[in-house]
Amino acid sequence: MKKIMCLLTVLVLISCGDKKEENGKLKVVTTTTMITDLVEHIGGDLIEINGLMGSGIDPHLYKASQGDFRKLDRADVIFYNGLHLEGKLVEVFEKMNEQAKTTIAISDGVAENTLIGSEYFASNYDPHIWFDLAYWNDISVYVTKRLSELDPENAAAFEVNRDDYLKKLKELKIDLDKKIEELPKEKRILVTAHDAFNYFGRTFDFEVVGLQGISTATEAGVKDVQRITEFIIENKIKAIFIESSVPRRTVEALQAAVNAQNHDVIIGGELFSDALGSAGTAEGTYIGMYKHNVNTIVNALK
Ligand code: ZN
């Protein structure tokens, strides 16, 4: 880490140029695919955007590569999730801040006293805030405000893009509510690989159980598997779910443990939790991801 930090210091020192040099566009670096998608919607082709993490990448475990340091160094602004989601990048962002680089945690756009607490997680809060649609609305407003401060000439265009996106989010909520209604209250129990869906659960009145904790850095133990096996049998749960950014073996081990007790449980499909689907597909966008998840969950559990 020390070596990387030294390199970072050197890179930052030698290239603190003016903002918006070269093609004149604000250079933005983002971390997760959800943030990249949101900032792309607001910034459109008025900004130059570089996302660090791709589809299927787990932000809890992600470490910056040499190529990432080059992107970060060239950036005018860095948008990241915050609340310790990007657990291994925290030091990198702190260092960037010390060197007067603009780093923005999108979680600052959300009222802190409404966050779901998590006393065992580093930030004391559950960082999976993108699953709260009202938060995503607030974060879109916050990102627009911060982009406009950095690039006031394009503020009006950013606001038009924001309003267009907020309209789409409103339509999304209506569509999701309609689909969720197909699932009676007693069947709204979601068992997944890790604790990414608490905000989803709060929004749509689901009980949520994750095999691993809030971060995938904590492995599921034998006791977790036993406890959740009993829970699945007691509640006659039909399906459990894998996540695209977490190895499927823990969920498969849980399925095997349940089946060994003569209770059938299927793998209901793959959900996108901490990363969107492949670029260029519907699931590669926030809106497409959310529709895919809700359709997969409702169809498997009803
Ligand atoms: Zn997570």
mmCIF file of C-alpha atoms and ligand atoms in Angstrom:
data_model
loop_
_atom_site.group_PDB
_atom_site.id
_atom_site.type_symbol
_atom_site.label_atom_id
_atom_site.label_comp_id
_atom_site.label_asym_id
_atom_site.label_seq_id
_atom_site.Cartn_x
_atom_site.Cartn_y
_atom_site.Cartn_z
ATOM 1 C CA MET A 1 0.000 0.000 0.000
ATOM 2 C CA LYS A 2 2.840 2.356 0.936
ATOM 3 C CA LYS A 3 4.359 1.925 -2.505
ATOM 4 C CA ILE A 4 1.061 2.711 -4.197
ATOM 5 C CA MET A 5 0.589 5.786 -2.033
ATOM 6 C CA CYS A 6 4.047 7.093 -2.983
ATOM 7 C CA LEU A 7 3.269 6.573 -6.639
ATOM 8 C CA LEU A 8 -0.062 8.317 -6.181
ATOM 9 C CA THR A 9 1.625 11.292 -4.507
ATOM 10 C CA VAL A 10 4.103 11.595 -7.367
ATOM 11 C CA LEU A 11 1.370 11.315 -9.997
ATOM 12 C CA VAL A 12 -0.764 13.958 -8.323
ATOM 13 C CA LEU A 13 2.157 16.337 -7.825
ATOM 14 C CA ILE A 14 3.276 16.209 -11.448
ATOM 15 C CA SER A 15 -0.081 16.765 -13.036
ATOM 16 C CA CYS A 16 -2.238 19.188 -11.074
ATOM 17 C CA GLY A 17 -3.300 20.994 -14.234
ATOM 18 C CA ASP A 18 -6.293 23.234 -14.859
ATOM 19 C CA LYS A 19 -9.743 21.701 -14.854
ATOM 20 C CA LYS A 20 -11.380 20.884 -18.184
ATOM 21 C CA GLU A 21 -8.154 20.909 -20.159
ATOM 22 C CA GLU A 22 -7.845 18.893 -23.427
ATOM 23 C CA ASN A 23 -11.358 18.399 -24.848
ATOM 24 C CA GLY A 24 -12.879 21.002 -22.527
ATOM 25 C CA LYS A 25 -15.100 18.507 -20.744
ATOM 26 C CA LEU A 26 -15.205 17.943 -16.992
ATOM 27 C CA LYS A 27 -13.378 14.668 -16.290
ATOM 28 C CA VAL A 28 -15.347 12.495 -13.917
ATOM 29 C CA VAL A 29 -14.319 9.208 -12.329
ATOM 30 C CA THR A 30 -16.921 7.012 -10.632
ATOM 31 C CA THR A 31 -16.596 3.791 -8.651
ATOM 32 C CA THR A 32 -19.580 1.404 -8.904
ATOM 33 C CA THR A 33 -21.655 0.767 -12.025
ATOM 34 C CA MET A 34 -24.747 2.233 -10.302
ATOM 35 C CA ILE A 35 -22.971 5.551 -9.736
ATOM 36 C CA THR A 36 -21.531 5.536 -13.266
ATOM 37 C CA ASP A 37 -25.034 5.052 -14.680
ATOM 38 C CA LEU A 38 -26.514 7.866 -12.581
ATOM 39 C CA VAL A 39 -23.751 10.383 -13.323
ATOM 40 C CA GLU A 40 -23.929 9.481 -17.034
ATOM 41 C CA HIS A 41 -27.646 10.294 -17.019
ATOM 42 C CA ILE A 42 -27.061 13.717 -15.477
ATOM 43 C CA GLY A 43 -23.836 14.620 -17.276
ATOM 44 C CA GLY A 44 -24.691 13.163 -20.685
ATOM 45 C CA ASP A 45 -22.077 13.937 -23.331
ATOM 46 C CA LEU A 46 -21.135 17.177 -21.566
ATOM 47 C CA ILE A 47 -18.757 15.271 -19.297
ATOM 48 C CA GLU A 48 -16.042 12.684 -19.822
ATOM 49 C CA ILE A 49 -16.754 9.757 -17.529
ATOM 50 C CA ASN A 50 -14.608 6.818 -16.476
ATOM 51 C CA GLY A 51 -16.067 4.091 -14.249
ATOM 52 C CA LEU A 52 -13.546 2.089 -12.240
ATOM 53 C CA MET A 53 -15.661 -0.997 -11.532
ATOM 54 C CA GLY A 54 -17.382 -3.047 -14.208
ATOM 55 C CA SER A 55 -20.273 -5.480 -14.202
ATOM 56 C CA GLY A 56 -20.003 -8.330 -11.686
ATOM 57 C CA ILE A 57 -17.375 -6.508 -9.592
ATOM 58 C CA ASP A 58 -17.701 -6.580 -5.802
ATOM 59 C CA PRO A 59 -17.050 -3.063 -4.414
ATOM 60 C CA HIS A 60 -16.398 -4.348 -0.857
ATOM 61 C CA LEU A 61 -13.272 -6.180 -2.021
ATOM 62 C CA TYR A 62 -12.187 -3.938 -4.901
ATOM 63 C CA LYS A 63 -8.586 -2.703 -4.914
ATOM 64 C CA ALA A 64 -7.353 0.081 -7.178
ATOM 65 C CA SER A 65 -5.063 -0.972 -10.046
ATOM 66 C CA GLN A 66 -2.255 1.081 -11.595
ATOM 67 C CA GLY A 67 -4.652 1.958 -14.426
ATOM 68 C CA ASP A 68 -7.182 3.217 -11.854
ATOM 69 C CA PHE A 69 -4.588 5.489 -10.271
ATOM 70 C CA ARG A 70 -3.934 7.013 -13.698
ATOM 71 C CA LYS A 71 -7.694 7.626 -14.173
ATOM 72 C CA LEU A 72 -8.045 9.069 -10.664
ATOM 73 C CA ASP A 73 -5.079 11.330 -11.226
ATOM 74 C CA ARG A 74 -6.531 12.779 -14.439
ATOM 75 C CA ALA A 75 -9.972 13.328 -12.896
ATOM 76 C CA ASP A 76 -11.429 16.712 -11.999
ATOM 77 C CA VAL A 77 -13.890 15.017 -9.662
ATOM 78 C CA ILE A 78 -14.434 11.553 -8.197
ATOM 79 C CA PHE A 79 -17.889 10.289 -7.232
ATOM 80 C CA TYR A 80 -17.978 7.309 -4.867
ATOM 81 C CA ASN A 81 -20.612 5.683 -2.675
ATOM 82 C CA GLY A 82 -19.150 6.306 0.777
ATOM 83 C CA LEU A 83 -20.322 4.659 4.048
ATOM 84 C CA HIS A 84 -17.357 2.305 3.610
ATOM 85 C CA LEU A 85 -18.890 0.467 0.637
ATOM 86 C CA GLU A 86 -15.578 0.734 -1.188
ATOM 87 C CA GLY A 87 -13.764 -0.538 1.903
ATOM 88 C CA LYS A 88 -10.347 -0.927 0.289
ATOM 89 C CA LEU A 89 -10.413 2.482 -1.417
ATOM 90 C CA VAL A 90 -11.057 4.579 1.698
ATOM 91 C CA GLU A 91 -7.374 5.436 2.137
ATOM 92 C CA VAL A 92 -7.056 6.294 -1.549
ATOM 93 C CA PHE A 93 -9.920 8.808 -1.319
ATOM 94 C CA GLU A 94 -8.550 10.306 1.893
ATOM 95 C CA LYS A 95 -5.195 10.789 0.224
ATOM 96 C CA MET A 96 -6.855 12.412 -2.806
ATOM 97 C CA ASN A 97 -8.734 14.762 -0.510
ATOM 98 C CA GLU A 98 -5.534 15.810 1.207
ATOM 99 C CA GLN A 99 -4.182 16.666 -2.229
ATOM 100 C CA ALA A 100 -7.117 18.964 -2.921
ATOM 101 C CA LYS A 101 -8.811 16.650 -5.420
ATOM 102 C CA THR A 102 -12.616 16.937 -5.356
ATOM 103 C CA THR A 103 -14.015 13.672 -4.031
ATOM 104 C CA ILE A 104 -17.752 13.374 -3.490
ATOM 105 C CA ALA A 105 -19.508 10.619 -1.556
ATOM 106 C CA ILE A 106 -23.014 10.282 -3.006
ATOM 107 C CA SER A 107 -24.193 9.165 0.443
ATOM 108 C CA ASP A 108 -23.811 12.831 1.494
ATOM 109 C CA GLY A 109 -26.953 13.475 -0.572
ATOM 110 C CA VAL A 110 -29.035 11.381 1.833
ATOM 111 C CA ALA A 111 -30.344 12.429 5.291
ATOM 112 C CA GLU A 112 -28.053 10.552 7.708
ATOM 113 C CA ASN A 113 -30.720 10.040 10.379
ATOM 114 C CA THR A 114 -32.812 7.984 7.919
ATOM 115 C CA LEU A 115 -30.024 5.490 7.073
ATOM 116 C CA ILE A 116 -30.279 1.898 8.271
ATOM 117 C CA GLY A 117 -27.809 1.407 11.101
ATOM 118 C CA SER A 118 -25.343 -1.460 11.210
ATOM 119 C CA GLU A 119 -23.258 -1.588 14.356
ATOM 120 C CA TYR A 120 -20.980 -4.349 13.019
ATOM 121 C CA PHE A 121 -20.071 -2.517 9.818
ATOM 122 C CA ALA A 122 -17.195 -0.008 9.595
ATOM 123 C CA SER A 123 -19.322 3.056 8.771
ATOM 124 C CA ASN A 124 -22.054 2.123 11.326
ATOM 125 C CA TYR A 125 -24.539 2.350 8.451
ATOM 126 C CA ASP A 126 -25.681 -0.021 5.753
ATOM 127 C CA PRO A 127 -24.059 1.368 2.555
ATOM 128 C CA HIS A 128 -26.412 -0.261 -0.021
ATOM 129 C CA ILE A 129 -28.371 2.977 -0.366
ATOM 130 C CA TRP A 130 -29.097 2.667 -4.117
ATOM 131 C CA PHE A 131 -31.912 0.209 -3.358
ATOM 132 C CA ASP A 132 -33.945 2.996 -1.742
ATOM 133 C CA LEU A 133 -35.659 4.697 -4.694
ATOM 134 C CA ALA A 134 -36.319 7.882 -2.713
ATOM 135 C CA TYR A 135 -32.600 8.066 -1.913
ATOM 136 C CA TRP A 136 -31.726 7.563 -5.584
ATOM 137 C CA ASN A 137 -33.972 10.537 -6.333
ATOM 138 C CA ASP A 138 -32.192 12.662 -3.669
ATOM 139 C CA ILE A 139 -28.785 11.499 -4.868
ATOM 140 C CA SER A 140 -29.642 12.493 -8.462
ATOM 141 C CA VAL A 141 -30.465 15.990 -7.186
ATOM 142 C CA TYR A 142 -27.236 16.091 -5.144
ATOM 143 C CA VAL A 143 -25.037 14.919 -8.042
ATOM 144 C CA THR A 144 -26.628 17.558 -10.306
ATOM 145 C CA LYS A 145 -25.890 20.268 -7.745
ATOM 146 C CA ARG A 146 -22.264 19.215 -7.349
ATOM 147 C CA LEU A 147 -21.676 18.859 -11.115
ATOM 148 C CA SER A 148 -23.198 22.319 -11.633
ATOM 149 C CA GLU A 149 -20.825 23.855 -9.080
ATOM 150 C CA LEU A 150 -17.859 22.358 -10.909
ATOM 151 C CA ASP A 151 -19.150 23.197 -14.385
ATOM 152 C CA PRO A 152 -21.576 26.139 -14.058
ATOM 153 C CA GLU A 153 -21.709 26.729 -17.827
ATOM 154 C CA ASN A 154 -23.564 23.444 -18.237
ATOM 155 C CA ALA A 155 -25.752 23.712 -15.116
ATOM 156 C CA ALA A 156 -28.987 24.296 -17.058
ATOM 157 C CA ALA A 157 -28.356 21.226 -19.238
ATOM 158 C CA PHE A 158 -27.605 19.087 -16.181
ATOM 159 C CA GLU A 159 -30.907 20.195 -14.653
ATOM 160 C CA VAL A 160 -32.832 19.201 -17.779
ATOM 161 C CA ASN A 161 -31.162 15.777 -17.685
ATOM 162 C CA ARG A 162 -31.924 15.462 -13.956
ATOM 163 C CA ASP A 163 -35.621 16.228 -14.438
ATOM 164 C CA ASP A 164 -35.828 13.696 -17.252
ATOM 165 C CA TYR A 165 -34.179 11.063 -15.034
ATOM 166 C CA LEU A 166 -36.373 11.820 -12.005
ATOM 167 C CA LYS A 167 -39.434 11.333 -14.210
ATOM 168 C CA LYS A 168 -38.118 7.906 -15.249
ATOM 169 C CA LEU A 169 -37.485 6.968 -11.596
ATOM 170 C CA LYS A 170 -41.052 7.919 -10.720
ATOM 171 C CA GLU A 171 -42.382 5.693 -13.510
ATOM 172 C CA LEU A 172 -40.089 2.902 -12.328
ATOM 173 C CA LYS A 173 -41.555 3.031 -8.798
ATOM 174 C CA ILE A 174 -45.099 2.718 -10.205
ATOM 175 C CA ASP A 175 -44.083 -0.314 -12.325
ATOM 176 C CA LEU A 176 -42.303 -1.999 -9.401
ATOM 177 C CA ASP A 177 -45.204 -1.443 -6.973
ATOM 178 C CA LYS A 178 -47.539 -3.067 -9.482
ATOM 179 C CA LYS A 179 -45.312 -6.150 -9.847
ATOM 180 C CA ILE A 180 -44.754 -6.488 -6.076
ATOM 181 C CA GLU A 181 -48.527 -6.503 -5.511
ATOM 182 C CA GLU A 182 -48.577 -9.963 -7.150
ATOM 183 C CA LEU A 183 -46.774 -11.312 -4.089
ATOM 184 C CA PRO A 184 -48.812 -11.682 -0.869
ATOM 185 C CA LYS A 185 -47.265 -10.220 2.271
ATOM 186 C CA GLU A 186 -46.459 -13.602 3.857
ATOM 187 C CA LYS A 187 -44.340 -14.574 0.837
ATOM 188 C CA ARG A 188 -42.196 -11.465 0.944
ATOM 189 C CA ILE A 189 -39.065 -13.047 2.366
ATOM 190 C CA LEU A 190 -35.831 -12.554 0.446
ATOM 191 C CA VAL A 191 -32.837 -14.803 1.149
ATOM 192 C CA THR A 192 -29.662 -13.823 -0.743
ATOM 193 C CA ALA A 193 -25.875 -14.218 -0.624
ATOM 194 C CA HIS A 194 -25.094 -11.104 1.444
ATOM 195 C CA ASP A 195 -26.947 -8.329 3.263
ATOM 196 C CA ALA A 196 -27.385 -5.957 0.304
ATOM 197 C CA PHE A 197 -31.174 -5.718 0.275
ATOM 198 C CA ASN A 198 -32.162 -4.032 3.549
ATOM 199 C CA TYR A 199 -33.201 -0.791 1.819
ATOM 200 C CA PHE A 200 -35.102 -2.828 -0.777
ATOM 201 C CA GLY A 201 -36.838 -4.623 2.107
ATOM 202 C CA ARG A 202 -37.724 -1.353 3.809
ATOM 203 C CA THR A 203 -39.118 0.088 0.552
ATOM 204 C CA PHE A 204 -41.229 -2.921 -0.451
ATOM 205 C CA ASP A 205 -42.061 -4.460 2.926
ATOM 206 C CA PHE A 206 -39.873 -7.571 2.617
ATOM 207 C CA GLU A 207 -38.115 -9.475 5.351
ATOM 208 C CA VAL A 208 -34.515 -9.747 4.176
ATOM 209 C CA VAL A 209 -31.920 -12.359 5.147
ATOM 210 C CA GLY A 210 -28.321 -12.313 3.899
ATOM 211 C CA LEU A 211 -26.050 -15.325 4.266
ATOM 212 C CA GLN A 212 -22.936 -13.175 4.569
ATOM 213 C CA GLY A 213 -23.025 -9.879 6.464
ATOM 214 C CA ILE A 214 -23.229 -6.305 5.175
ATOM 215 C CA SER A 215 -19.804 -6.758 3.573
ATOM 216 C CA THR A 216 -18.737 -9.776 1.546
ATOM 217 C CA ALA A 217 -15.396 -9.522 3.398
ATOM 218 C CA THR A 218 -17.030 -11.570 6.177
ATOM 219 C CA GLU A 219 -17.457 -15.204 5.107
ATOM 220 C CA ALA A 220 -20.589 -17.112 6.062
ATOM 221 C CA GLY A 221 -19.900 -19.613 8.829
ATOM 222 C CA VAL A 222 -21.413 -23.040 9.526
ATOM 223 C CA LYS A 223 -23.659 -21.466 12.164
ATOM 224 C CA ASP A 224 -25.057 -18.925 9.662
ATOM 225 C CA VAL A 225 -25.894 -21.750 7.249
ATOM 226 C CA GLN A 226 -27.599 -23.757 10.027
ATOM 227 C CA ARG A 227 -29.602 -20.793 11.295
ATOM 228 C CA ILE A 228 -30.835 -19.792 7.835
ATOM 229 C CA THR A 229 -31.579 -23.418 6.890
ATOM 230 C CA GLU A 230 -33.972 -23.640 9.843
ATOM 231 C CA PHE A 231 -35.460 -20.258 8.933
ATOM 232 C CA ILE A 232 -36.134 -21.394 5.337
ATOM 233 C CA ILE A 233 -37.827 -24.608 6.469
ATOM 234 C CA GLU A 234 -39.918 -22.896 9.157
ATOM 235 C CA ASN A 235 -41.146 -20.258 6.739
ATOM 236 C CA LYS A 236 -41.626 -22.708 3.819
ATOM 237 C CA ILE A 237 -39.539 -20.488 1.548
ATOM 238 C CA LYS A 238 -39.616 -21.643 -2.081
ATOM 239 C CA ALA A 239 -36.595 -19.864 -3.505
ATOM 240 C CA ILE A 240 -33.280 -18.272 -2.565
ATOM 241 C CA PHE A 241 -31.136 -16.061 -4.777
ATOM 242 C CA ILE A 242 -27.568 -15.736 -5.979
ATOM 243 C CA GLU A 243 -25.970 -12.342 -6.642
ATOM 244 C CA SER A 244 -23.930 -11.446 -9.727
ATOM 245 C CA SER A 245 -21.056 -9.924 -7.717
ATOM 246 C CA VAL A 246 -20.734 -12.697 -5.100
ATOM 247 C CA PRO A 247 -19.507 -16.274 -5.787
ATOM 248 C CA ARG A 248 -22.531 -18.593 -5.977
ATOM 249 C CA ARG A 249 -21.023 -21.366 -3.826
ATOM 250 C CA THR A 250 -22.332 -20.024 -0.465
ATOM 251 C CA VAL A 251 -25.918 -19.944 -1.702
ATOM 252 C CA GLU A 252 -25.498 -23.395 -3.265
ATOM 253 C CA ALA A 253 -24.176 -24.711 0.063
ATOM 254 C CA LEU A 254 -27.270 -23.280 1.754
ATOM 255 C CA GLN A 255 -29.537 -24.934 -0.839
ATOM 256 C CA ALA A 256 -27.778 -28.286 -0.253
ATOM 257 C CA ALA A 257 -28.191 -27.933 3.533
ATOM 258 C CA VAL A 258 -31.929 -27.243 3.157
ATOM 259 C CA ASN A 259 -32.412 -30.088 0.660
ATOM 260 C CA ALA A 260 -30.583 -32.445 3.036
ATOM 261 C CA GLN A 261 -33.424 -31.854 5.507
ATOM 262 C CA ASN A 262 -35.992 -32.966 2.900
ATOM 263 C CA HIS A 263 -37.205 -29.483 2.119
ATOM 264 C CA ASP A 264 -37.141 -28.290 -1.491
ATOM 265 C CA VAL A 265 -35.721 -24.870 -2.129
ATOM 266 C CA ILE A 266 -34.754 -23.663 -5.593
ATOM 267 C CA ILE A 267 -32.263 -21.048 -6.696
ATOM 268 C CA GLY A 268 -34.722 -18.440 -7.921
ATOM 269 C CA GLY A 269 -32.254 -16.680 -10.199
ATOM 270 C CA GLU A 270 -29.440 -14.178 -10.188
ATOM 271 C CA LEU A 271 -29.959 -10.724 -8.694
ATOM 272 C CA PHE A 272 -27.839 -7.649 -9.304
ATOM 273 C CA SER A 273 -26.887 -6.315 -5.900
ATOM 274 C CA ASP A 274 -23.613 -4.381 -5.744
ATOM 275 C CA ALA A 275 -23.037 -4.172 -9.506
ATOM 276 C CA LEU A 276 -25.264 -3.746 -12.567
ATOM 277 C CA GLY A 277 -25.424 -6.206 -15.471
ATOM 278 C CA SER A 278 -23.222 -6.028 -18.585
ATOM 279 C CA ALA A 279 -22.961 -2.692 -20.375
ATOM 280 C CA GLY A 280 -25.300 -2.504 -23.350
ATOM 281 C CA THR A 281 -27.965 -4.783 -21.809
ATOM 282 C CA ALA A 282 -31.139 -3.615 -20.035
ATOM 283 C CA GLU A 283 -29.725 -4.848 -16.723
ATOM 284 C CA GLY A 284 -26.658 -2.709 -17.337
ATOM 285 C CA THR A 285 -28.720 0.325 -16.242
ATOM 286 C CA TYR A 286 -30.081 1.108 -12.772
ATOM 287 C CA ILE A 287 -33.683 1.080 -14.019
ATOM 288 C CA GLY A 288 -33.250 -2.200 -15.928
ATOM 289 C CA MET A 289 -31.450 -3.765 -12.959
ATOM 290 C CA TYR A 290 -34.276 -2.892 -10.583
ATOM 291 C CA LYS A 291 -36.951 -4.286 -12.937
ATOM 292 C CA HIS A 292 -34.940 -7.478 -13.446
ATOM 293 C CA ASN A 293 -34.507 -7.982 -9.694
ATOM 294 C CA VAL A 294 -38.168 -7.427 -8.847
ATOM 295 C CA ASN A 295 -39.409 -9.643 -11.698
ATOM 296 C CA THR A 296 -36.970 -12.408 -10.689
ATOM 297 C CA ILE A 297 -37.917 -12.220 -6.989
ATOM 298 C CA VAL A 298 -41.684 -12.059 -7.488
ATOM 299 C CA ASN A 299 -41.794 -14.768 -10.185
ATOM 300 C CA ALA A 300 -39.742 -17.203 -8.072
ATOM 301 C CA LEU A 301 -41.549 -16.632 -4.763
ATOM 302 C CA LYS A 302 -45.197 -16.409 -5.810
HETATM 303 ZN ZN ZN B 1 -22.689 -5.297 -0.564
#
